[in-house]
Short mmCIF file of C-alpha atoms and ligand atoms in Angstrom, two decimals:
data_model
loop_
_atom_site.label_atom_id
_atom_site.label_comp_id
_atom_site.label_asym_id
_atom_site.label_seq_id
_atom_site.Cartn_x
_atom_site.Cartn_y
_atom_site.Cartn_z
CA MET Y 1 -14.42 20.13 18.78
CA SER Y 2 -15.12 23.63 20.02
CA GLU Y 3 -18.00 25.80 18.86
CA PRO Y 4 -16.74 27.56 15.73
CA PRO Y 5 -16.71 31.30 15.40
CA SER Y 6 -18.37 32.42 12.19
CA SER Y 7 -15.69 34.98 11.40
CA TYR Y 8 -11.96 35.42 11.73
CA LEU Y 9 -9.80 38.51 11.65
CA LEU Y 10 -6.54 37.32 10.11
CA GLU Y 11 -3.35 39.22 10.80
CA ARG Y 12 -2.04 38.16 7.40
CA ALA Y 13 -3.65 35.93 4.78
CA TRP Y 14 -2.81 34.61 1.33
CA VAL Y 15 -5.67 35.95 -0.79
CA ASP Y 16 -5.78 36.02 -4.61
CA GLY Y 17 -2.15 34.98 -4.81
CA VAL Y 18 -0.76 37.70 -2.55
CA VAL Y 19 -0.41 38.24 1.18
CA ARG Y 20 -2.86 40.82 2.56
CA GLU Y 21 -3.01 42.21 6.08
CA ASP Y 22 -5.96 42.42 8.42
CA VAL Y 23 -8.33 40.21 6.46
CA LEU Y 24 -11.84 39.60 7.78
CA VAL Y 25 -13.17 36.21 6.69
CA GLU Y 26 -16.80 35.33 7.33
CA MET Y 27 -18.22 31.85 6.92
CA ALA Y 28 -21.57 30.08 7.11
CA ASP Y 29 -22.71 26.52 6.41
CA GLY Y 30 -19.16 25.36 5.76
CA GLN Y 31 -18.47 27.99 3.09
CA ILE Y 32 -16.62 31.28 3.00
CA THR Y 33 -19.27 33.96 2.52
CA ARG Y 34 -17.23 37.17 2.67
CA VAL Y 35 -13.56 38.16 2.47
CA THR Y 36 -12.67 41.74 3.37
CA PRO Y 37 -9.00 42.62 3.28
CA ALA Y 38 -7.74 45.97 4.43
CA PRO Y 39 -6.74 48.03 1.38
CA LEU Y 40 -3.22 47.35 0.17
CA GLY Y 41 -0.77 49.79 1.69
CA SER Y 42 -2.74 50.48 4.87
CA GLN Y 43 -0.72 49.89 8.02
CA ASN Y 44 -1.72 48.90 11.55
CA PRO Y 45 -5.42 49.23 10.87
CA HIS Y 46 -6.36 48.62 14.49
CA ASP Y 47 -4.52 51.80 15.48
CA THR Y 48 -6.46 53.95 13.05
CA PRO Y 49 -10.18 53.23 13.36
CA GLY Y 50 -11.99 53.91 10.13
CA GLY Y 51 -8.74 53.87 8.21
CA HIS Y 52 -9.84 51.07 5.84
CA GLY Y 53 -12.32 53.00 3.84
CA VAL Y 54 -14.79 50.79 5.71
CA SER Y 55 -14.98 51.55 9.40
CA CYS Y 56 -13.89 48.95 11.91
CA GLY Y 57 -17.30 49.30 13.48
CA ASP Y 58 -18.94 48.24 10.22
CA ARG Y 59 -16.48 45.48 9.45
CA LEU Y 60 -16.75 43.91 12.88
CA SER Y 61 -20.38 44.57 13.51
CA ALA Y 62 -21.65 40.98 13.42
CA ALA Y 63 -20.47 38.35 15.93
CA GLU Y 64 -17.06 39.19 17.35
CA PRO Y 65 -14.46 37.62 15.04
CA ARG Y 66 -11.67 35.50 16.44
CA SER Y 67 -8.29 37.10 15.81
CA LEU Y 68 -5.63 34.78 14.39
CA ARG Y 69 -2.04 35.96 14.45
CA GLY Y 70 0.42 34.70 11.87
CA LEU Y 71 -0.13 33.87 8.20
CA THR Y 72 -3.34 32.13 7.18
CA LEU Y 73 -3.49 29.95 4.07
CA PRO Y 74 -6.29 28.05 2.34
CA GLY Y 75 -6.68 24.44 3.48
CA LEU Y 76 -3.99 22.16 2.06
CA THR Y 77 -4.65 18.95 0.15
CA ASN Y 78 -3.04 15.58 0.77
CA ASP Y 79 -3.73 13.83 -2.53
CA HIS Y 80 -2.22 10.44 -1.70
CA SER Y 81 -2.25 8.56 1.59
CA HIS Y 82 -2.13 5.02 2.91
CA ALA Y 83 -3.04 5.73 6.55
CA PHE Y 84 -1.64 2.50 7.97
CA HIS Y 85 1.85 3.16 6.57
CA ARG Y 86 2.27 5.64 9.45
CA ALA Y 87 3.13 2.55 11.53
CA LEU Y 88 6.31 2.08 9.47
CA ARG Y 89 7.92 5.44 10.28
CA GLY Y 90 11.25 5.12 12.07
CA ARG Y 91 11.20 1.35 11.61
CA THR Y 92 11.59 0.71 7.89
CA GLN Y 93 14.20 3.44 7.43
CA ARG Y 94 16.79 1.39 9.31
CA GLY Y 95 19.61 -0.29 7.44
CA ARG Y 96 19.66 -1.04 3.76
CA GLY Y 97 17.08 -2.66 1.55
CA THR Y 98 15.01 -1.73 -1.49
CA PHE Y 99 11.47 -0.70 -2.31
CA TRP Y 100 10.71 -4.40 -2.47
CA THR Y 101 12.08 -5.24 1.00
CA TRP Y 102 10.18 -2.22 2.35
CA ARG Y 103 7.09 -3.74 0.77
CA GLU Y 104 7.62 -6.95 2.77
CA GLN Y 105 7.75 -4.96 6.04
CA MET Y 106 4.62 -3.06 5.02
CA TYR Y 107 2.79 -6.35 4.41
CA ALA Y 108 3.85 -7.60 7.85
CA VAL Y 109 2.04 -4.66 9.46
CA ALA Y 110 -0.94 -5.09 7.13
CA GLU Y 111 -1.29 -8.69 8.29
CA ARG Y 112 -1.63 -7.62 11.93
CA LEU Y 113 -4.26 -4.92 11.41
CA THR Y 114 -7.83 -5.49 12.51
CA PRO Y 115 -10.66 -3.01 11.88
CA ASP Y 116 -10.27 -1.82 15.50
CA THR Y 117 -6.50 -1.27 15.42
CA TYR Y 118 -6.85 0.23 11.96
CA PHE Y 119 -9.40 2.74 13.26
CA THR Y 120 -7.15 3.80 16.14
CA LEU Y 121 -4.10 4.13 13.91
CA ALA Y 122 -5.99 5.96 11.14
CA ARG Y 123 -7.63 8.42 13.54
CA ALA Y 124 -4.27 9.32 15.05
CA THR Y 125 -2.69 9.59 11.59
CA PHE Y 126 -5.50 11.80 10.27
CA ARG Y 127 -5.20 13.97 13.38
CA GLU Y 128 -1.49 14.34 12.70
CA MET Y 129 -2.34 15.38 9.12
CA VAL Y 130 -4.88 17.96 10.23
CA ALA Y 131 -2.50 19.43 12.79
CA ALA Y 132 0.09 19.67 9.98
CA GLY Y 133 -2.28 21.74 7.81
CA TYR Y 134 -3.83 19.10 5.57
CA THR Y 135 -7.58 19.71 5.50
CA SER Y 136 -8.44 17.03 2.94
CA VAL Y 137 -7.03 13.63 2.09
CA SER Y 138 -7.37 11.15 -0.77
CA GLU Y 139 -6.99 7.82 0.98
CA PHE Y 140 -5.81 5.13 -1.44
CA HIS Y 141 -7.37 2.13 0.24
CA TYR Y 142 -6.21 -1.28 -0.90
CA LEU Y 143 -6.26 -3.08 2.44
CA HIS Y 144 -9.92 -3.94 2.23
CA ASP Y 145 -11.58 -7.15 3.26
CA PRO Y 146 -14.47 -8.73 1.41
CA GLU Y 147 -16.54 -7.15 4.18
CA PRO Y 148 -16.41 -3.36 4.35
CA GLN Y 149 -15.14 -2.94 7.94
CA THR Y 150 -11.79 -1.38 7.15
CA GLY Y 151 -13.36 1.21 4.84
CA ASP Y 152 -15.88 2.02 7.57
CA ALA Y 153 -13.01 2.32 10.07
CA LEU Y 154 -11.28 4.85 7.79
CA ARG Y 155 -14.47 6.88 7.34
CA ALA Y 156 -15.11 6.97 11.07
CA ALA Y 157 -11.47 7.87 11.78
CA ALA Y 158 -11.54 10.77 9.30
CA ALA Y 159 -14.83 12.05 10.70
CA GLU Y 160 -13.44 12.07 14.24
CA ALA Y 161 -10.22 13.75 13.14
CA GLY Y 162 -12.19 16.36 11.19
CA ILE Y 163 -10.41 15.88 7.86
CA ARG Y 164 -12.23 15.78 4.51
CA LEU Y 165 -11.88 12.26 3.13
CA THR Y 166 -12.05 10.90 -0.40
CA LEU Y 167 -11.91 7.14 0.11
CA LEU Y 168 -10.54 5.58 -3.06
CA ASP Y 169 -11.28 1.87 -3.08
CA ALA Y 170 -8.38 0.26 -4.89
CA CYS Y 171 -8.69 -2.77 -7.14
CA TYR Y 172 -5.89 -5.29 -6.57
CA VAL Y 173 -6.35 -8.65 -8.20
CA SER Y 174 -2.82 -9.72 -9.15
CA SER Y 175 0.55 -9.38 -7.46
CA GLY Y 176 2.42 -8.91 -10.72
CA PHE Y 177 1.92 -9.29 -14.45
CA GLY Y 178 0.18 -12.68 -14.75
CA ALA Y 179 0.77 -13.59 -11.08
CA PRO Y 180 -2.08 -14.25 -8.63
CA PRO Y 181 -2.22 -12.50 -5.24
CA GLU Y 182 -0.17 -14.22 -2.57
CA GLY Y 183 0.02 -14.06 1.24
CA VAL Y 184 -1.67 -11.02 2.71
CA GLN Y 185 -2.38 -9.70 -0.80
CA VAL Y 186 -5.23 -12.22 -0.95
CA ARG Y 187 -6.96 -9.96 1.54
CA TYR Y 188 -6.95 -7.07 -0.97
CA SER Y 189 -8.34 -9.05 -3.86
CA ASP Y 190 -11.90 -9.18 -5.13
CA GLY Y 191 -10.82 -11.87 -7.60
CA THR Y 192 -11.62 -9.82 -10.71
CA ALA Y 193 -12.13 -6.16 -11.54
CA GLU Y 194 -15.76 -6.92 -12.36
CA ARG Y 195 -16.36 -8.24 -8.85
CA TRP Y 196 -14.51 -5.21 -7.45
CA ALA Y 197 -16.91 -2.94 -9.41
CA GLU Y 198 -19.94 -4.81 -8.05
CA ARG Y 199 -18.72 -4.28 -4.51
CA VAL Y 200 -17.71 -0.61 -4.91
CA GLY Y 201 -20.53 0.67 -7.12
CA ASP Y 202 -20.04 4.21 -8.41
CA GLY Y 203 -17.70 5.39 -5.64
CA PRO Y 204 -14.24 6.93 -5.95
CA ALA Y 205 -11.93 4.35 -7.50
CA ALA Y 206 -8.32 3.35 -7.75
CA ILE Y 207 -6.36 0.84 -9.75
CA HIS Y 208 -3.54 -0.20 -7.47
CA SER Y 209 -1.14 -0.25 -10.43
CA VAL Y 210 -0.85 -1.77 -13.89
CA ARG Y 211 0.81 -4.70 -12.08
CA ALA Y 212 -2.31 -5.33 -10.01
CA VAL Y 213 -5.04 -5.44 -12.69
CA PRO Y 214 -4.63 -7.46 -15.91
CA ARG Y 215 -5.01 -5.53 -19.16
CA ASP Y 216 -8.14 -7.38 -20.21
CA GLN Y 217 -9.90 -6.10 -17.07
CA LEU Y 218 -8.89 -2.43 -17.28
CA HIS Y 219 -11.98 -1.54 -19.36
CA VAL Y 220 -13.98 -1.78 -16.12
CA PHE Y 221 -12.49 1.57 -15.05
CA ARG Y 222 -13.25 3.53 -18.22
CA GLY Y 223 -15.25 6.68 -17.48
CA ARG Y 224 -14.79 6.46 -13.71
CA SER Y 225 -13.91 9.66 -11.85
CA PRO Y 226 -12.11 10.22 -9.62
CA LEU Y 227 -9.74 7.41 -10.58
CA HIS Y 228 -6.27 7.17 -9.03
CA VAL Y 229 -3.46 4.80 -10.02
CA HIS Y 230 0.14 4.26 -8.92
CA LEU Y 231 2.24 4.80 -12.04
CA SER Y 232 5.89 4.09 -12.85
CA GLU Y 233 7.17 4.47 -9.30
CA GLN Y 234 9.82 1.87 -10.07
CA GLN Y 235 11.79 1.16 -13.22
CA ALA Y 236 11.06 -2.53 -12.56
CA GLU Y 237 7.34 -1.85 -13.13
CA ASN Y 238 8.11 -0.26 -16.49
CA ASP Y 239 10.35 -3.16 -17.50
CA ALA Y 240 7.74 -5.77 -16.53
CA CYS Y 241 4.97 -3.85 -18.30
CA LEU Y 242 7.05 -3.56 -21.47
CA ALA Y 243 7.78 -7.30 -21.30
CA ALA Y 244 4.13 -8.19 -20.74
CA TYR Y 245 2.39 -5.76 -23.13
CA GLY Y 246 5.09 -4.09 -25.20
CA VAL Y 247 4.16 -0.59 -23.98
CA THR Y 248 4.96 1.62 -20.97
CA PRO Y 249 2.44 1.78 -18.10
CA THR Y 250 1.42 5.31 -19.21
CA ARG Y 251 0.76 4.22 -22.80
CA LEU Y 252 -1.12 1.16 -21.54
CA LEU Y 253 -3.48 3.39 -19.53
CA HIS Y 254 -3.87 5.68 -22.54
CA GLU Y 255 -4.68 2.82 -24.91
CA GLU Y 256 -7.28 1.58 -22.42
CA GLY Y 257 -8.91 5.04 -22.32
CA LEU Y 258 -8.00 5.70 -18.70
CA LEU Y 259 -6.10 9.01 -18.88
CA GLY Y 260 -7.88 12.36 -18.57
CA PRO Y 261 -8.88 15.15 -16.16
CA GLY Y 262 -10.75 12.69 -13.91
CA THR Y 263 -7.65 10.55 -13.45
CA THR Y 264 -4.76 11.11 -11.04
CA VAL Y 265 -1.56 9.16 -11.57
CA VAL Y 266 0.61 8.88 -8.48
CA HIS Y 267 4.44 9.12 -8.57
CA ALA Y 268 5.02 9.28 -12.37
CA THR Y 269 8.71 9.00 -11.56
CA HIS Y 270 10.17 7.08 -14.49
CA LEU Y 271 8.57 8.46 -17.65
CA THR Y 272 9.56 8.65 -21.29
CA ASP Y 273 9.10 11.82 -23.36
CA ASP Y 274 6.11 10.09 -24.97
CA ASP Y 275 4.61 9.37 -21.51
CA ILE Y 276 4.93 13.03 -20.51
CA ALA Y 277 3.27 14.16 -23.75
CA LEU Y 278 0.39 11.67 -23.25
CA LEU Y 279 -0.22 12.72 -19.65
CA GLY Y 280 -0.09 16.42 -20.58
CA SER Y 281 -2.25 16.28 -23.70
CA THR Y 282 -4.95 14.32 -21.83
CA ARG Y 283 -4.84 16.82 -18.92
CA THR Y 284 -4.24 13.97 -16.49
CA ASN Y 285 -3.52 14.95 -12.87
CA VAL Y 286 -0.18 13.92 -11.41
CA CYS Y 287 0.40 13.47 -7.68
CA ILE Y 288 4.04 13.63 -6.63
CA THR Y 289 5.00 12.31 -3.19
CA PRO Y 290 8.53 13.66 -2.70
CA THR Y 291 9.23 12.62 0.90
CA THR Y 292 8.12 9.05 0.20
CA GLU Y 293 10.00 8.85 -3.09
CA ARG Y 294 13.07 10.11 -1.24
CA ASP Y 295 12.65 7.54 1.54
CA LEU Y 296 12.16 4.64 -0.86
CA ALA Y 297 14.97 5.74 -3.20
CA ASP Y 298 12.45 5.82 -6.06
CA GLY Y 299 13.92 8.73 -7.96
CA ILE Y 300 12.73 12.23 -8.88
CA GLY Y 301 9.68 12.63 -11.08
CA PRO Y 302 9.64 15.30 -13.83
CA ALA Y 303 7.04 17.49 -12.08
CA ARG Y 304 7.94 20.73 -13.88
CA ARG Y 305 7.92 19.12 -17.32
CA LEU Y 306 4.57 17.47 -16.55
CA ALA Y 307 3.09 20.81 -15.49
CA ASP Y 308 4.44 22.49 -18.62
CA ALA Y 309 2.92 19.68 -20.72
CA GLY Y 310 -0.55 20.40 -19.26
CA CYS Y 311 -0.88 18.27 -16.12
CA ARG Y 312 -2.28 19.58 -12.85
CA ILE Y 313 0.21 18.72 -10.09
CA SER Y 314 -0.64 17.79 -6.51
CA VAL Y 315 1.34 16.38 -3.59
CA GLY Y 316 0.71 13.62 -1.06
CA SER Y 317 2.33 12.24 2.06
CA ASP Y 318 1.79 8.65 0.81
CA SER Y 319 3.79 6.46 3.23
CA HIS Y 320 3.85 9.15 5.96
CA ALA Y 321 7.61 8.90 6.44
CA VAL Y 322 6.98 12.65 6.76
CA VAL Y 323 3.61 14.36 7.29
CA ASP Y 324 4.36 17.97 6.42
CA PRO Y 325 2.75 19.75 3.46
CA PHE Y 326 5.40 22.47 3.44
CA GLU Y 327 8.17 19.91 3.14
CA GLU Y 328 6.39 18.19 0.21
CA LEU Y 329 5.89 21.51 -1.61
CA ARG Y 330 9.43 22.82 -1.24
CA ALA Y 331 10.75 19.38 -2.23
CA LEU Y 332 9.21 19.86 -5.68
CA GLU Y 333 11.62 22.74 -6.17
CA MET Y 334 14.56 21.36 -4.18
CA ASP Y 335 14.52 17.95 -5.88
CA GLU Y 336 14.49 19.61 -9.31
CA ARG Y 337 17.48 21.67 -8.20
CA LEU Y 338 19.41 18.54 -7.30
CA ALA Y 339 18.39 16.77 -10.49
CA THR Y 340 19.19 19.70 -12.81
CA ARG Y 341 21.76 21.71 -10.83
CA THR Y 342 19.73 24.83 -11.60
CA ARG Y 343 17.37 26.84 -9.38
CA GLY Y 344 14.01 28.54 -9.83
CA HIS Y 345 11.74 25.88 -11.32
CA TRP Y 346 8.74 26.82 -9.18
CA SER Y 347 7.83 30.06 -7.38
CA ALA Y 348 6.55 29.87 -3.82
CA ALA Y 349 3.16 31.10 -5.04
CA GLU Y 350 2.97 28.31 -7.63
CA LEU Y 351 3.86 25.74 -4.99
CA LEU Y 352 1.33 27.10 -2.52
CA ALA Y 353 -1.37 26.95 -5.22
CA ILE Y 354 -0.44 23.30 -5.76
CA GLY Y 355 -0.72 22.67 -2.02
CA ALA Y 356 -4.13 24.33 -1.89
CA GLY Y 357 -5.38 22.20 -4.78
CA GLY Y 358 -6.22 25.35 -6.73
CA ARG Y 359 -8.53 26.61 -3.98
CA GLY Y 360 -8.17 29.92 -2.16
CA ILE Y 361 -9.51 32.06 0.63
CA ALA Y 362 -12.43 33.34 -1.43
CA VAL Y 363 -16.22 33.55 -1.42
CA GLY Y 364 -17.83 30.21 -2.24
CA GLU Y 365 -14.79 28.15 -1.29
CA PRO Y 366 -14.95 25.61 1.55
CA ALA Y 367 -14.44 27.15 4.98
CA ASP Y 368 -10.97 25.65 5.43
CA LEU Y 369 -8.14 27.77 6.89
CA VAL Y 370 -4.61 26.92 7.99
CA THR Y 371 -2.67 29.40 10.11
CA ILE Y 372 1.09 29.24 10.61
CA GLY Y 373 3.07 31.16 13.19
CA THR Y 374 5.48 33.70 11.75
CA THR Y 375 7.56 34.23 14.88
CA SER Y 376 8.92 30.72 15.50
CA THR Y 377 12.60 29.85 15.38
CA ARG Y 378 12.03 28.64 11.82
CA THR Y 379 9.80 31.38 10.45
CA ALA Y 380 10.88 34.56 12.29
CA GLY Y 381 12.35 37.22 10.05
CA THR Y 382 11.53 35.42 6.80
CA GLY Y 383 9.05 37.97 5.42
CA ALA Y 384 5.79 36.37 6.62
CA ASP Y 385 4.66 35.79 3.04
CA GLU Y 386 4.27 32.79 0.72
CA ASN Y 387 8.03 32.24 0.81
CA THR Y 388 7.80 31.78 4.57
CA ALA Y 389 5.12 29.14 4.11
CA VAL Y 390 6.96 27.20 1.41
CA PHE Y 391 10.63 27.72 2.17
CA ALA Y 392 10.75 28.19 5.97
CA ALA Y 393 7.74 26.71 7.76
CA THR Y 394 7.26 23.15 8.91
CA ALA Y 395 4.20 21.29 10.13
CA ALA Y 396 5.25 22.25 13.67
CA ASP Y 397 4.48 25.91 12.82
CA VAL Y 398 0.78 25.26 12.19
CA THR Y 399 -1.12 26.93 15.03
CA HIS Y 400 -4.79 26.78 13.98
CA VAL Y 401 -6.75 24.70 11.48
CA VAL Y 402 -10.37 25.12 10.40
CA VAL Y 403 -12.17 22.53 8.28
CA ASP Y 404 -15.72 23.02 7.11
CA GLY Y 405 -16.04 25.99 9.45
CA ARG Y 406 -14.98 23.99 12.52
CA VAL Y 407 -11.75 24.32 14.51
CA VAL Y 408 -10.16 20.87 14.13
CA ALA Y 409 -6.64 21.47 15.48
CA THR Y 410 -4.62 24.04 17.35
CA ALA Y 411 -1.03 24.07 18.56
CA ASP Y 412 -2.32 22.92 21.96
CA ASP Y 413 -3.33 19.55 20.48
CA HIS Y 414 0.14 18.37 19.44
CA ASP Y 415 0.99 16.55 22.69
CA GLU Y 416 -2.32 14.73 22.77
CA ILE Y 417 -1.97 13.62 19.13
CA GLY Y 418 1.51 12.35 19.94
CA ARG Y 419 0.08 10.22 22.75
CA GLU Y 420 -2.62 8.85 20.41
CA LEU Y 421 0.01 7.89 17.85
CA ALA Y 422 2.14 6.18 20.50
CA ASP Y 423 -0.86 4.21 21.79
CA ALA Y 424 -1.76 3.13 18.24
CA MET Y 425 1.76 1.84 17.62
CA GLU Y 426 1.82 0.01 20.95
CA ALA Y 427 -1.05 -2.16 19.73
CA LEU Y 428 0.79 -3.01 16.49
CA TRP Y 429 4.43 -3.40 17.48
CA PRO Y 430 4.96 -5.74 20.42
CA ARG Y 431 7.59 -4.48 22.86
CA PRO Y 432 10.89 -6.35 22.54
ZN1 ZN H 1 0.92 4.93 -2.65
#
């Protein structure tokens, strides 16, 4: 980590929902303390000293700001991750299979992980995320042992990578409706939700899914926030839930008092009209993971309808088949286009606001900044505005990332992160 400058002069920045030029951002103690854009309509301010209404001398009088070329965005949020799934990329995509055969391959990797190899893999994965523009991550952690080593490994990995971490300890006490954990799943299980709660205390929580916690134990999670839960990713989960309890997974969570603004449901792919109304009226958050849902042939969740019903939408890289916030965001629009054969469900500004988790480059916000190049082969000539970020850029265009006031990644780091990822995989996948 290099010593952070306390101010940046941004060539272009997305501020208050529009792109402004020549924005001075000052930060202290991990927060943005001042944002001074050049007045709208002013051109080439460096060529005309004093042309801002505030003189350059005044604006730049404190410590010399670091100039960042390109388009700077607020930090982007990865609201759903299983760090160790990064080991599956390029391996589980081969051939045919289903979600359920993918799950077998995922368990095979899980079985091989130790706290040490988990740390190495998670640090490399979190570094890849940061370099892609994700400045915070909700890690949905179900691969815990009775002892807390793997959670500690994740915390240490996130700290070294410089990403903000919300570690959601997931309760997983049954492998299906009425079925006990089997094989490596035993490693995830605390036995009962009550024993899970004793171990976790008041920390951020997750219910793996309505498959993984019996109905008569769901009361343990009432009132907990944040609470995340995988929901209706597969039609098979809905069918089994209906057979077991006579209601959909969404209605089950509602009847148990578990929906609301403190809850995030992940996927929400196969929903009824009643499910959408329940999630919206309770202001439940919905995390969509388009690149994972695409990879696993899950289907397309009704993100637009959920937003219109009252849900806050977020995105996550989940299985890390792809780690690219721009790809997740544009997929919200592109998938709806394929599903409906109409365009224009989301504007680029709406999608960018989703990516930023509602935060912005503004006073009082965390000192998190993501800069993308606007002259690459992908982004050149695309307008250098929010449409460039959402509809043209990729993770490879991220040139500079600040988290909590510290520089945590630049374009120069990509090769080194690649080597770290390769080394982490070497320890997990024996050479043929
Ligand atoms: Zn997941």
